[in-house]
Each structure stands twice: as C-alpha cells, then as structure tokens.
C-alpha positions as a Python dict, from the first residue, in 0.01 Angstrom:
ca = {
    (1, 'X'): (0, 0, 0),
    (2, 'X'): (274, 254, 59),
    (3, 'X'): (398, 216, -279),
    (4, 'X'): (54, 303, -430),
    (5, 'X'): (24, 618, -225),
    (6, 'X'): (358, 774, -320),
    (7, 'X'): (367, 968, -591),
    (8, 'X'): (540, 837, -941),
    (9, 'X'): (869, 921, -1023),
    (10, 'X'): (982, 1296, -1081),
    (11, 'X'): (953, 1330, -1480),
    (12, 'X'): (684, 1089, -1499),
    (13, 'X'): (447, 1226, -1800),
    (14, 'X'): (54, 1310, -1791),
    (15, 'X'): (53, 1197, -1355),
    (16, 'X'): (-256, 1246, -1203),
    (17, 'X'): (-370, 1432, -912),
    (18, 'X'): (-510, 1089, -712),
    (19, 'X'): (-523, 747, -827),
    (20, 'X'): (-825, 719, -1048),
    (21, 'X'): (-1053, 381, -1024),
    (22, 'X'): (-952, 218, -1352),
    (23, 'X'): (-1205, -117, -1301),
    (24, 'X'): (-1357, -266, -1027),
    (25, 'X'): (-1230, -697, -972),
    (26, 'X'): (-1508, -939, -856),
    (27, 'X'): (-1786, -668, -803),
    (28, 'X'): (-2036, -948, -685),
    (29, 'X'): (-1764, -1088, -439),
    (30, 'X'): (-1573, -886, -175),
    (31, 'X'): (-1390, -688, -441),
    (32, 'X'): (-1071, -585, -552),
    (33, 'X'): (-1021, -204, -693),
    (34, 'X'): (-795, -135, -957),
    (35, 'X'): (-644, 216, -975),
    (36, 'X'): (-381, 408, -1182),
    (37, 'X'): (-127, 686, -1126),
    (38, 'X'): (-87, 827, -1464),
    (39, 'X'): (-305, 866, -1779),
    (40, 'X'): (-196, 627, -1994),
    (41, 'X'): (-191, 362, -1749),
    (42, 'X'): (-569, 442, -1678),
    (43, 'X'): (-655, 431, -2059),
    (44, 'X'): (-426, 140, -2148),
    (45, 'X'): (-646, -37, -1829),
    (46, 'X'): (-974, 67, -1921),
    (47, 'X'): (-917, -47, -2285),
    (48, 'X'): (-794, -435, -2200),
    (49, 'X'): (-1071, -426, -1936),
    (50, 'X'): (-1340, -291, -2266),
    (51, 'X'): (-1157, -530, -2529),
    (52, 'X'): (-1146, -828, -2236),
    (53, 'X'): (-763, -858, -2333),
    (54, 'X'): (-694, -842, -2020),
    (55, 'X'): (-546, -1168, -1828),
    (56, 'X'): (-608, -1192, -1457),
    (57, 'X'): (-412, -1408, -1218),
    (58, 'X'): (-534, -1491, -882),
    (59, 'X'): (-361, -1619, -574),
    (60, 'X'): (-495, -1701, -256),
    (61, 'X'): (-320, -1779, 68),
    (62, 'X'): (-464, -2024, 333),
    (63, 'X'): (-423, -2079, 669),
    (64, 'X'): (-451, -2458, 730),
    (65, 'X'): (-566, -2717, 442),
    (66, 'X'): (-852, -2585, 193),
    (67, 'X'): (-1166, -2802, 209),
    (68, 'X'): (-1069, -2866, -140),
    (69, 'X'): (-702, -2984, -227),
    (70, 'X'): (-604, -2840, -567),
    (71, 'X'): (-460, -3120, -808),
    (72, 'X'): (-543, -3387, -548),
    (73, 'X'): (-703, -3692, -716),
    (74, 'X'): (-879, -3788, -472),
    (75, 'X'): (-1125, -3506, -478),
    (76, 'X'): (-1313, -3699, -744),
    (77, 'X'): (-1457, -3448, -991),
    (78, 'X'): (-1208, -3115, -977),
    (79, 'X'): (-1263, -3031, -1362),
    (80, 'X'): (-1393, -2658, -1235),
    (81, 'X'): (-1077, -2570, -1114),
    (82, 'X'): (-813, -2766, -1301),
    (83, 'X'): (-610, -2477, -1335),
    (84, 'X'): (-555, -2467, -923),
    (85, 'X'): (-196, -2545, -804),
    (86, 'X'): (-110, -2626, -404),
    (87, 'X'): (209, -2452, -378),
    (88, 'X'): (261, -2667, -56),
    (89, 'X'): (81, -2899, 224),
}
C-alpha cells in the first residue's frame, strides 16, 4: 500500500492528481479495486478491461488445508478448477 500512495517518479508524464478507479475486480464478491497513477496507465487499463484482453491471475493464501485440495485426485470431480496449483501442504 505505501507504494501506491507515493507519488510516481519525478519526470513521470501526464501523472494524475489521485489514483483514479480504472475497473472494479469481482464486483459481486468482496472486491478488488484497480487504480492508476498516470493517464496512460488508466486508458491502457480501461481499454484491456473494454476489449477483455486483459489476463487476470489470482492467488490465494490459506491458513490450514482448503476443504478442497487443488490437483489432489482424490477429490473426485475437480474439472472446475483444473487450473488450481497447491504450492505446498
């Protein structure tokens, strides 16, 4: 978070006055806000976001075992999240 509320670099072109939203992750979930420092970064984020170009990656950490073991066959049917990977048990 500190890093996000100090300013960019001196000679940093078309900076804004605050972070602007740029796109809002996982409204119907808890949420995740994406915001940018500069102008082009807000456009070039609002355009992927408008084209869906965008890729999203999304890690999670746990305390204790999931319910659910990523890439553990016996979970039976784990097609819905076959792109899951436990990092460690």
């Amino acid at each position: 978070l500190p890093f996000v509320l100090k300013p960019p670099p001196d000679g940093t072109h078309n900076v804004l006055a605050i972070p602007e939203p740029a796109h809002r992750l996982d409204k119907g979930t808890s949420g995740l806000l994406l915001v940018a420092k500069t102008r082009p970064a807000l456009s070039n984020l609002s355009a992927q976001f408008r084209n869906r170009t965008i890729e999203k990656t999304y890690t999670a950490i746990c305390y204790n075992v999931p319910a659910i073991i990523p890439n553990d066959p016996t979970n039976g049917n784990d097609d819905w999240h076959d792109d899951w990977q436990c990092i460690d048990k």
